[in-house]
mmCIF file of C-alpha atoms in Angstrom:
data_model
loop_
_atom_site.group_PDB
_atom_site.id
_atom_site.type_symbol
_atom_site.label_atom_id
_atom_site.label_comp_id
_atom_site.label_asym_id
_atom_site.label_seq_id
_atom_site.Cartn_x
_atom_site.Cartn_y
_atom_site.Cartn_z
ATOM 1 C CA MET A 332 0.013 0.004 -0.005
ATOM 2 C CA ILE A 333 1.289 3.422 -0.967
ATOM 3 C CA THR A 334 0.605 6.204 1.569
ATOM 4 C CA SER A 335 3.566 8.548 0.932
ATOM 5 C CA ILE A 336 5.281 9.635 -2.279
ATOM 6 C CA CYS A 337 8.196 11.933 -2.921
ATOM 7 C CA ILE A 338 8.499 13.702 -6.285
ATOM 8 C CA LEU A 339 11.939 14.860 -7.412
ATOM 9 C CA ARG A 340 11.683 17.398 -10.196
ATOM 10 C CA LEU A 341 13.795 20.487 -9.659
ATOM 11 C CA SER A 342 13.410 22.296 -12.996
ATOM 12 C CA ALA A 343 12.576 23.723 -15.444
ATOM 13 C CA ILE A 344 9.371 25.791 -15.516
ATOM 14 C CA GLY A 345 7.838 23.905 -18.464
ATOM 15 C CA ASP A 346 8.620 20.464 -17.054
ATOM 16 C CA VAL A 347 7.425 21.460 -13.583
ATOM 17 C CA THR A 348 4.168 22.599 -15.153
ATOM 18 C CA HIS A 349 3.757 19.076 -16.552
ATOM 19 C CA VAL A 350 4.170 17.566 -13.067
ATOM 20 C CA ILE A 351 0.990 19.269 -11.864
ATOM 21 C CA PRO A 352 -1.257 16.681 -13.565
ATOM 22 C CA VAL A 353 0.719 13.938 -11.835
ATOM 23 C CA VAL A 354 0.066 15.541 -8.469
ATOM 24 C CA LEU A 355 -3.635 15.954 -9.169
ATOM 25 C CA SER A 356 -3.932 12.390 -10.411
ATOM 26 C CA LEU A 357 -2.135 11.008 -7.373
ATOM 27 C CA GLN A 358 -4.551 12.824 -5.108
ATOM 28 C CA GLN A 359 -7.492 11.411 -7.052
ATOM 29 C CA GLN A 360 -6.257 7.842 -7.348
ATOM 30 C CA LEU A 361 -4.771 7.627 -3.844
ATOM 31 C CA PRO A 362 -7.011 9.764 -1.606
ATOM 32 C CA GLY A 363 -5.136 10.917 1.445
ATOM 33 C CA VAL A 364 -1.693 10.120 0.047
ATOM 34 C CA ALA A 365 1.063 12.339 1.503
ATOM 35 C CA ILE A 366 2.989 14.024 -1.307
ATOM 36 C CA THR A 367 6.374 15.688 -0.879
ATOM 37 C CA TRP A 368 7.931 17.519 -3.865
ATOM 38 C CA ILE A 369 11.593 18.438 -3.940
ATOM 39 C CA ILE A 370 11.761 21.462 -6.244
ATOM 40 C CA GLY A 371 13.974 24.370 -7.359
ATOM 41 C CA LYS A 372 13.655 27.856 -5.917
ATOM 42 C CA LEU A 373 12.320 29.594 -9.037
ATOM 43 C CA GLU A 374 9.893 26.773 -9.844
ATOM 44 C CA TYR A 375 8.542 26.842 -6.301
ATOM 45 C CA ARG A 376 7.208 30.338 -6.967
ATOM 46 C CA LEU A 377 4.877 28.956 -9.551
ATOM 47 C CA VAL A 378 3.473 25.825 -7.895
ATOM 48 C CA GLY A 379 4.460 26.098 -4.261
ATOM 49 C CA ASP A 380 0.923 26.622 -3.078
ATOM 50 C CA LEU A 381 -0.586 23.531 -4.629
ATOM 51 C CA PRO A 382 -3.019 22.139 -2.062
ATOM 52 C CA GLY A 383 -2.034 19.057 -0.177
ATOM 53 C CA VAL A 384 1.606 19.051 -1.176
ATOM 54 C CA GLU A 385 4.616 19.498 1.114
ATOM 55 C CA PHE A 386 7.475 21.281 -0.710
ATOM 56 C CA ILE A 387 11.135 21.041 -0.010
ATOM 57 C CA VAL A 388 13.046 23.755 -1.887
ATOM 58 C CA PHE A 389 16.442 22.674 -3.109
ATOM 59 C CA ASP A 390 18.896 25.434 -3.908
ATOM 60 C CA LYS A 391 20.743 24.183 -6.956
ATOM 61 C CA LYS A 392 23.363 26.896 -6.696
ATOM 62 C CA ALA A 393 24.293 26.207 -3.054
ATOM 63 C CA GLY A 394 26.589 23.258 -3.834
ATOM 64 C CA LEU A 395 27.325 20.951 -0.884
ATOM 65 C CA LYS A 396 25.316 23.237 1.420
ATOM 66 C CA GLY A 397 22.234 22.506 -0.597
ATOM 67 C CA TYR A 398 22.669 18.736 -0.234
ATOM 68 C CA ARG A 399 23.386 19.039 3.489
ATOM 69 C CA ALA A 400 20.172 21.043 3.940
ATOM 70 C CA LEU A 401 18.211 18.446 1.982
ATOM 71 C CA ARG A 402 19.696 15.609 4.001
ATOM 72 C CA ARG A 403 18.669 17.363 7.265
ATOM 73 C CA GLN A 404 15.130 17.829 6.050
ATOM 74 C CA LEU A 405 14.827 14.176 4.997
ATOM 75 C CA ARG A 406 16.427 12.707 8.074
ATOM 76 C CA HIS A 407 14.145 10.224 9.841
ATOM 77 C CA ARG A 408 11.788 10.327 6.816
ATOM 78 C CA HIS A 409 10.786 7.355 4.705
ATOM 79 C CA PHE A 410 8.567 7.251 1.597
ATOM 80 C CA ASP A 411 6.802 4.392 -0.057
ATOM 81 C CA ALA A 412 7.837 5.645 -3.462
ATOM 82 C CA LEU A 413 10.078 8.185 -5.149
ATOM 83 C CA LEU A 414 9.276 9.549 -8.594
ATOM 84 C CA HIS A 415 12.687 10.465 -9.849
ATOM 85 C CA MET A 416 11.645 12.645 -12.779
ATOM 86 C CA GLN A 417 14.914 14.368 -13.676
ATOM 87 C CA VAL A 418 17.850 12.873 -15.519
ATOM 88 C CA ALA A 419 20.745 15.068 -14.374
ATOM 89 C CA LEU A 420 23.703 14.337 -12.139
ATOM 90 C CA ARG A 421 22.568 16.963 -9.611
ATOM 91 C CA ALA A 422 19.184 15.360 -9.344
ATOM 92 C CA ASN A 423 20.717 11.840 -9.085
ATOM 93 C CA LEU A 424 22.794 12.978 -6.118
ATOM 94 C CA ALA A 425 19.663 14.434 -4.490
ATOM 95 C CA ALA A 426 17.877 11.117 -5.114
ATOM 96 C CA VAL A 427 20.438 9.323 -2.985
ATOM 97 C CA LEU A 428 19.206 11.290 0.037
ATOM 98 C CA VAL A 429 15.561 10.250 -0.470
ATOM 99 C CA PRO A 430 14.814 7.044 1.498
ATOM 100 C CA ALA A 431 12.107 5.191 -0.491
ATOM 101 C CA ARG A 432 11.242 1.511 -1.047
ATOM 102 C CA ILE A 433 10.347 2.119 -4.679
ATOM 103 C CA LYS A 434 12.321 4.419 -6.930
ATOM 104 C CA VAL A 435 10.737 5.060 -10.317
ATOM 105 C CA GLY A 436 12.842 6.498 -13.087
ATOM 106 C CA TYR A 437 13.217 6.743 -16.865
ATOM 107 C CA ASP A 438 13.484 3.902 -19.317
ATOM 108 C CA ARG A 439 16.962 3.073 -20.641
ATOM 109 C CA ALA A 440 16.650 5.199 -23.797
ATOM 110 C CA ARG A 441 15.888 8.332 -21.811
ATOM 111 C CA SER A 442 18.370 7.753 -18.996
ATOM 112 C CA LYS A 443 21.726 9.531 -18.708
ATOM 113 C CA ASP A 444 24.261 10.621 -16.024
ATOM 114 C CA LEU A 445 24.037 7.122 -14.456
ATOM 115 C CA HIS A 446 20.326 7.626 -13.756
ATOM 116 C CA GLN A 447 19.786 3.870 -13.781
ATOM 117 C CA LEU A 448 21.881 3.440 -10.653
ATOM 118 C CA PHE A 449 19.466 5.484 -8.575
ATOM 119 C CA ILE A 450 16.194 3.744 -9.424
ATOM 120 C CA ASN A 451 14.691 0.258 -9.163
ATOM 121 C CA ARG A 452 11.650 0.579 -11.490
ATOM 122 C CA ARG A 453 11.379 2.201 -14.935
ATOM 123 C CA ILE A 454 8.615 3.769 -16.943
ATOM 124 C CA ALA A 455 7.733 2.033 -20.171
ATOM 125 C CA ALA A 456 9.902 2.749 -23.184
ATOM 126 C CA THR A 457 7.552 4.737 -25.435
ATOM 127 C CA PRO A 458 9.036 6.133 -28.657
ATOM 128 C CA GLN A 459 8.222 9.629 -29.816
ATOM 129 C CA GLN A 460 6.419 10.667 -26.647
ATOM 130 C CA HIS A 461 5.639 14.241 -25.619
ATOM 131 C CA VAL A 462 7.324 15.248 -22.379
ATOM 132 C CA ARG A 463 3.946 15.663 -20.628
ATOM 133 C CA ASP A 464 2.881 12.179 -21.462
ATOM 134 C CA CYS A 465 6.282 10.816 -20.402
ATOM 135 C CA LEU A 466 5.951 12.398 -16.946
ATOM 136 C CA ALA A 467 2.321 11.263 -16.719
ATOM 137 C CA SER A 468 3.481 7.697 -17.208
ATOM 138 C CA PHE A 469 5.523 7.761 -13.941
ATOM 139 C CA LEU A 470 2.345 6.563 -12.176
ATOM 140 C CA GLU A 471 2.140 3.331 -14.121
ATOM 141 C CA PRO A 472 5.015 1.449 -12.344
ATOM 142 C CA LEU A 473 3.029 2.031 -9.159
ATOM 143 C CA GLY A 474 0.033 0.245 -10.601
ATOM 144 C CA LEU A 475 -1.821 3.516 -11.257
ATOM 145 C CA ASP A 476 -3.254 5.039 -14.398
ATOM 146 C CA PRO A 477 -1.188 7.632 -16.193
ATOM 147 C CA ALA A 478 -2.072 11.240 -15.283
ATOM 148 C CA PRO A 479 -4.581 12.857 -17.660
ATOM 149 C CA PRO A 480 -3.831 16.343 -19.012
ATOM 150 C CA ASP A 481 -5.456 18.326 -16.231
ATOM 151 C CA TRP A 482 -3.863 21.434 -14.739
ATOM 152 C CA ARG A 483 -4.740 23.709 -11.865
ATOM 153 C CA ILE A 484 -2.384 26.476 -10.867
ATOM 154 C CA PRO A 485 -3.546 28.380 -7.787
ATOM 155 C CA LEU A 486 -3.825 32.121 -8.295
ATOM 156 C CA ALA A 487 -4.768 34.901 -5.898
ATOM 157 C CA GLU A 488 -7.301 37.641 -6.678
ATOM 158 C CA ALA A 489 -4.400 40.093 -6.680
ATOM 159 C CA ASP A 490 -2.835 38.128 -9.593
ATOM 160 C CA HIS A 491 -6.069 38.325 -11.572
ATOM 161 C CA ALA A 492 -6.321 42.029 -10.750
ATOM 162 C CA PHE A 493 -2.800 42.600 -12.103
ATOM 163 C CA ALA A 494 -3.764 40.843 -15.353
ATOM 164 C CA ARG A 495 -7.001 42.811 -15.754
ATOM 165 C CA SER A 496 -5.241 46.109 -15.119
ATOM 166 C CA HIS A 497 -3.017 45.587 -18.160
ATOM 167 C CA LEU A 498 -5.220 43.736 -20.626
ATOM 168 C CA ALA A 499 -7.676 45.429 -22.994
ATOM 169 C CA ALA A 500 -11.339 44.699 -22.337
ATOM 170 C CA ASP A 501 -12.476 45.527 -25.872
ATOM 171 C CA GLN A 502 -9.656 43.983 -27.942
ATOM 172 C CA ARG A 503 -8.000 40.665 -28.349
ATOM 173 C CA ASN A 504 -4.801 40.533 -26.250
ATOM 174 C CA LEU A 505 -1.664 39.022 -27.768
ATOM 175 C CA VAL A 506 1.157 38.352 -25.317
ATOM 176 C CA ILE A 507 4.667 37.830 -26.678
ATOM 177 C CA SER A 508 7.178 35.976 -24.487
ATOM 178 C CA PRO A 509 10.200 36.166 -26.818
ATOM 179 C CA CYS A 510 13.017 34.561 -24.845
ATOM 180 C CA ALA A 511 13.900 30.926 -24.226
ATOM 181 C CA SER A 512 16.498 29.689 -21.752
ATOM 182 C CA HIS A 513 18.809 28.983 -24.654
ATOM 183 C CA PRO A 514 19.486 31.940 -27.015
ATOM 184 C CA LEU A 515 19.616 29.655 -30.078
ATOM 185 C CA ARG A 516 15.875 28.971 -29.602
ATOM 186 C CA ASN A 517 15.092 32.667 -29.894
ATOM 187 C CA TRP A 518 13.627 34.403 -32.949
ATOM 188 C CA SER A 519 14.917 37.872 -33.830
ATOM 189 C CA ALA A 520 13.539 41.103 -32.358
ATOM 190 C CA GLN A 521 12.942 42.411 -35.887
ATOM 191 C CA ARG A 522 10.713 39.483 -36.767
ATOM 192 C CA TYR A 523 8.812 39.666 -33.546
ATOM 193 C CA ALA A 524 8.245 43.365 -34.234
ATOM 194 C CA ALA A 525 6.947 42.650 -37.701
ATOM 195 C CA LEU A 526 4.516 40.020 -36.321
ATOM 196 C CA ALA A 527 3.372 42.393 -33.599
ATOM 197 C CA ASP A 528 2.709 45.219 -36.097
ATOM 198 C CA HIS A 529 0.672 42.750 -38.228
ATOM 199 C CA ALA A 530 -1.366 41.777 -35.165
ATOM 200 C CA VAL A 531 -2.184 45.419 -34.386
ATOM 201 C CA ARG A 532 -2.905 46.516 -37.969
ATOM 202 C CA ARG A 533 -4.698 43.447 -39.315
ATOM 203 C CA HIS A 534 -6.484 42.244 -36.236
ATOM 204 C CA ASN A 535 -6.658 45.223 -33.882
ATOM 205 C CA MET A 536 -4.897 43.311 -31.144
ATOM 206 C CA LYS A 537 -3.272 44.761 -28.046
ATOM 207 C CA VAL A 538 0.315 43.511 -27.865
ATOM 208 C CA LEU A 539 2.064 42.918 -24.518
ATOM 209 C CA LEU A 540 5.728 41.910 -24.087
ATOM 210 C CA VAL A 541 6.765 39.775 -21.118
ATOM 211 C CA GLY A 542 9.940 38.310 -19.783
ATOM 212 C CA SER A 543 12.093 37.900 -16.673
ATOM 213 C CA PRO A 544 14.171 40.728 -15.091
ATOM 214 C CA ALA A 545 17.337 39.242 -16.732
ATOM 215 C CA ALA A 546 19.205 41.846 -18.759
ATOM 216 C CA THR A 547 19.101 39.795 -21.977
ATOM 217 C CA GLU A 548 15.347 39.497 -21.799
ATOM 218 C CA GLN A 549 14.813 43.153 -20.990
ATOM 219 C CA GLN A 550 17.045 44.053 -23.946
ATOM 220 C CA MET A 551 15.095 41.722 -26.259
ATOM 221 C CA CYS A 552 11.720 43.170 -25.247
ATOM 222 C CA ALA A 553 13.015 46.737 -25.551
ATOM 223 C CA ALA A 554 14.372 45.959 -28.997
ATOM 224 C CA ILE A 555 11.016 44.585 -30.121
ATOM 225 C CA ALA A 556 9.173 47.639 -28.752
ATOM 226 C CA ASP A 557 11.603 50.063 -30.325
ATOM 227 C CA THR A 558 11.535 48.315 -33.747
ATOM 228 C CA MET A 559 7.763 48.163 -33.928
ATOM 229 C CA GLN A 560 5.934 50.883 -35.834
ATOM 230 C CA GLU A 561 2.872 50.312 -33.703
ATOM 231 C CA THR A 562 2.780 50.383 -29.905
ATOM 232 C CA ALA A 563 3.228 47.513 -27.441
ATOM 233 C CA LEU A 564 3.008 47.432 -23.639
ATOM 234 C CA ASN A 565 6.371 46.264 -22.372
ATOM 235 C CA LEU A 566 5.934 44.487 -19.020
ATOM 236 C CA CYS A 567 9.282 42.663 -19.100
ATOM 237 C CA GLY A 568 10.623 42.182 -15.578
ATOM 238 C CA GLN A 569 7.585 43.779 -13.965
ATOM 239 C CA ASP A 570 5.560 40.694 -13.067
ATOM 240 C CA THR A 571 5.898 37.676 -10.829
ATOM 241 C CA LEU A 572 5.422 34.125 -12.068
ATOM 242 C CA LYS A 573 1.930 34.093 -10.569
ATOM 243 C CA GLN A 574 1.073 37.408 -12.227
ATOM 244 C CA LEU A 575 2.381 36.131 -15.552
ATOM 245 C CA THR A 576 0.226 33.026 -15.167
ATOM 246 C CA ALA A 577 -2.824 35.179 -14.550
ATOM 247 C CA LEU A 578 -1.911 37.425 -17.489
ATOM 248 C CA LEU A 579 -1.706 34.381 -19.770
ATOM 249 C CA ALA A 580 -4.956 32.960 -18.361
ATOM 250 C CA HIS A 581 -6.797 36.153 -19.274
ATOM 251 C CA ALA A 582 -5.049 36.771 -22.633
ATOM 252 C CA ASP A 583 -6.315 35.451 -25.926
ATOM 253 C CA LEU A 584 -3.079 34.159 -27.409
ATOM 254 C CA LEU A 585 0.608 33.789 -26.561
ATOM 255 C CA VAL A 586 3.509 33.894 -29.046
ATOM 256 C CA ALA A 587 6.593 32.143 -27.779
ATOM 257 C CA PRO A 588 9.474 29.907 -28.739
ATOM 258 C CA ASP A 589 10.306 26.693 -26.775
ATOM 259 C CA THR A 590 10.095 28.281 -23.278
ATOM 260 C CA GLY A 591 8.344 27.855 -19.973
ATOM 261 C CA PRO A 592 5.552 30.438 -20.498
ATOM 262 C CA ALA A 593 4.373 28.455 -23.501
ATOM 263 C CA HIS A 594 3.614 25.549 -21.136
ATOM 264 C CA ILE A 595 2.027 27.803 -18.539
ATOM 265 C CA ALA A 596 -0.300 29.276 -21.173
ATOM 266 C CA SER A 597 -1.266 25.817 -22.372
ATOM 267 C CA ALA A 598 -1.906 24.693 -18.811
ATOM 268 C CA VAL A 599 -4.276 27.596 -18.140
ATOM 269 C CA GLY A 600 -6.172 27.065 -21.371
ATOM 270 C CA THR A 601 -4.759 29.814 -23.558
ATOM 271 C CA ASP A 602 -3.697 29.049 -27.115
ATOM 272 C CA VAL A 603 0.017 29.322 -28.044
ATOM 273 C CA LEU A 604 1.440 30.336 -31.387
ATOM 274 C CA GLY A 605 4.697 28.434 -30.952
ATOM 275 C CA LEU A 606 7.831 29.142 -32.937
ATOM 276 C CA TYR A 607 9.822 25.947 -33.347
ATOM 277 C CA ALA A 608 12.934 25.220 -35.350
ATOM 278 C CA ALA A 609 15.628 24.471 -32.767
ATOM 279 C CA SER A 610 13.474 21.827 -31.096
ATOM 280 C CA ASN A 611 10.657 19.446 -31.955
ATOM 281 C CA PRO A 612 7.165 20.727 -30.935
ATOM 282 C CA TYR A 613 5.823 17.209 -30.897
ATOM 283 C CA ARG A 614 8.157 16.452 -28.020
ATOM 284 C CA SER A 615 8.303 19.741 -26.126
ATOM 285 C CA GLY A 616 5.701 22.051 -27.647
ATOM 286 C CA PRO A 617 2.669 23.582 -25.875
ATOM 287 C CA TYR A 618 0.600 20.410 -25.285
ATOM 288 C CA ASN A 619 -2.839 21.800 -26.175
ATOM 289 C CA SER A 620 -1.692 24.022 -29.052
ATOM 290 C CA LEU A 621 0.447 21.888 -31.317
ATOM 291 C CA GLN A 622 -1.861 22.786 -34.244
ATOM 292 C CA TRP A 623 -0.833 26.433 -33.804
ATOM 293 C CA CYS A 624 2.921 25.850 -33.882
ATOM 294 C CA VAL A 625 5.053 27.036 -36.767
ATOM 295 C CA ASN A 626 7.195 23.979 -37.207
ATOM 296 C CA ARG A 627 10.499 24.361 -39.089
ATOM 297 C CA TYR A 628 12.268 21.725 -36.991
ATOM 298 C CA PRO A 629 12.432 19.146 -39.818
ATOM 299 C CA GLU A 630 14.147 21.667 -42.106
ATOM 300 C CA ALA A 631 16.513 22.815 -39.378
ATOM 301 C CA LEU A 632 17.501 19.293 -38.425
ATOM 302 C CA GLN A 633 18.165 18.369 -42.040
ATOM 303 C CA ALA A 634 20.074 21.562 -42.772
ATOM 304 C CA PHE A 635 22.350 21.402 -39.756
ATOM 305 C CA THR A 636 22.684 17.663 -39.023
ATOM 306 C CA GLY A 637 21.826 16.026 -42.307
ATOM 307 C CA LYS A 638 19.158 13.957 -40.587
ATOM 308 C CA SER A 639 15.377 13.817 -40.790
ATOM 309 C CA PRO A 640 13.315 13.655 -37.536
ATOM 310 C CA ALA A 641 12.647 9.960 -38.334
ATOM 311 C CA ARG A 642 16.386 9.184 -38.411
ATOM 312 C CA ALA A 643 17.468 11.388 -35.554
ATOM 313 C CA ARG A 644 17.311 10.505 -31.850
ATOM 314 C CA TRP A 645 13.882 11.587 -30.440
ATOM 315 C CA GLY A 646 14.500 14.829 -28.626
ATOM 316 C CA ALA A 647 17.547 15.786 -30.674
ATOM 317 C CA ARG A 648 17.810 19.526 -30.882
ATOM 318 C CA ALA A 649 18.792 21.745 -33.826
ATOM 319 C CA GLU A 650 20.195 24.485 -31.685
ATOM 320 C CA PHE A 651 22.476 26.004 -34.313
ATOM 321 C CA PRO A 652 23.027 29.649 -35.273
ATOM 322 C CA GLY A 653 20.577 30.361 -38.036
ATOM 323 C CA ALA A 654 18.102 27.615 -37.233
ATOM 324 C CA MET A 655 15.378 29.926 -35.975
ATOM 325 C CA GLU A 656 15.867 32.151 -39.032
ATOM 326 C CA LEU A 657 14.223 29.411 -41.052
ATOM 327 C CA ILE A 658 10.942 30.702 -39.555
ATOM 328 C CA GLN A 659 9.898 33.564 -41.776
ATOM 329 C CA VAL A 660 7.723 36.452 -40.728
ATOM 330 C CA GLU A 661 5.084 35.188 -43.190
ATOM 331 C CA ASP A 662 5.021 31.831 -41.470
ATOM 332 C CA ALA A 663 3.995 33.486 -38.182
ATOM 333 C CA THR A 664 1.572 36.020 -39.653
ATOM 334 C CA ASP A 665 -0.161 33.320 -41.708
ATOM 335 C CA MET A 666 -0.565 31.213 -38.544
ATOM 336 C CA LEU A 667 -1.896 34.202 -36.677
ATOM 337 C CA ASP A 668 -4.408 34.844 -39.458
ATOM 338 C CA ARG A 669 -5.485 31.226 -39.313
ATOM 339 C CA TRP A 670 -5.914 31.396 -35.556
ATOM 340 C CA VAL A 671 -8.004 34.584 -35.774
ATOM 341 C CA ALA A 672 -10.217 33.056 -38.538
ATOM 342 C CA ALA A 673 -10.759 29.932 -36.388
ATOM 343 C CA HIS A 674 -11.805 32.068 -33.408
ATOM 344 C CA SER A 675 -13.993 34.601 -35.175
ATOM 345 C CA ASP A 676 -17.706 34.569 -34.476
#
């Protein structure tokens, strides 16, 4: 009988978002189960108030101090099962500190950094699987059903008020989150600006720019706003993760590359116009908006590696200079036009 479960997923925002359905499904399938989630500091800000979950924040930048702190918090603890959802050496070392009878991890094809040494059960090897479905399958080795695609991210009324204060009530709202964690997944400021101008002129949309306080993201958003001929509201660095989530929940559409906000938007039911060339949207794209993704990944993979997606390793990236330039402005404006047509009364 399973009465306590520890989840180990430290990062990143998109992947952490996909763990939410796992938590909700555990609570439904095992009423009263005690869930502990070991998570990163930034990611905790998004999901740290999920009901019925104990969170242990692991500071990835603290080095040995972080592991010592984790060991202290887990001393005298024991779990029936560990869901070891992260294949990275740092996470493997953290898994050593989690006392659990069952330790579920990835199949051999998706293991790395000696992951197999830290688990005793594996998820099924499933080729060409979206990351969300992969994480959902971690329940199966426990004799449970995989987690359905169901998300609930708690938000306060102040978060909703922040969103309403910046969104137009009489226009469609288009949010652009232009920066991914890897710069080679980013589109150019000039092309974002052209798409934004098209959204304003052709569809009378209000355009909002969002991003973290990081200097590179603020520079990107400023460059987009400065290059546009029309006007955008630049909120980069001015919102919290919760406020961003509320903003996306109330917006009509998000434009983004392969980045965390794309998964947040999908989770809260907002469509995403995804820009994908450096990575495969069918593996890591916005789960509920794959039909709205501009997909130049096959061309990028062929151009820079000489392989087709069918011949390449599933999950192989095409993070090369020039890959995202394969996405033309017309690709994005045409997709935006299609989205508007599909959502017109």
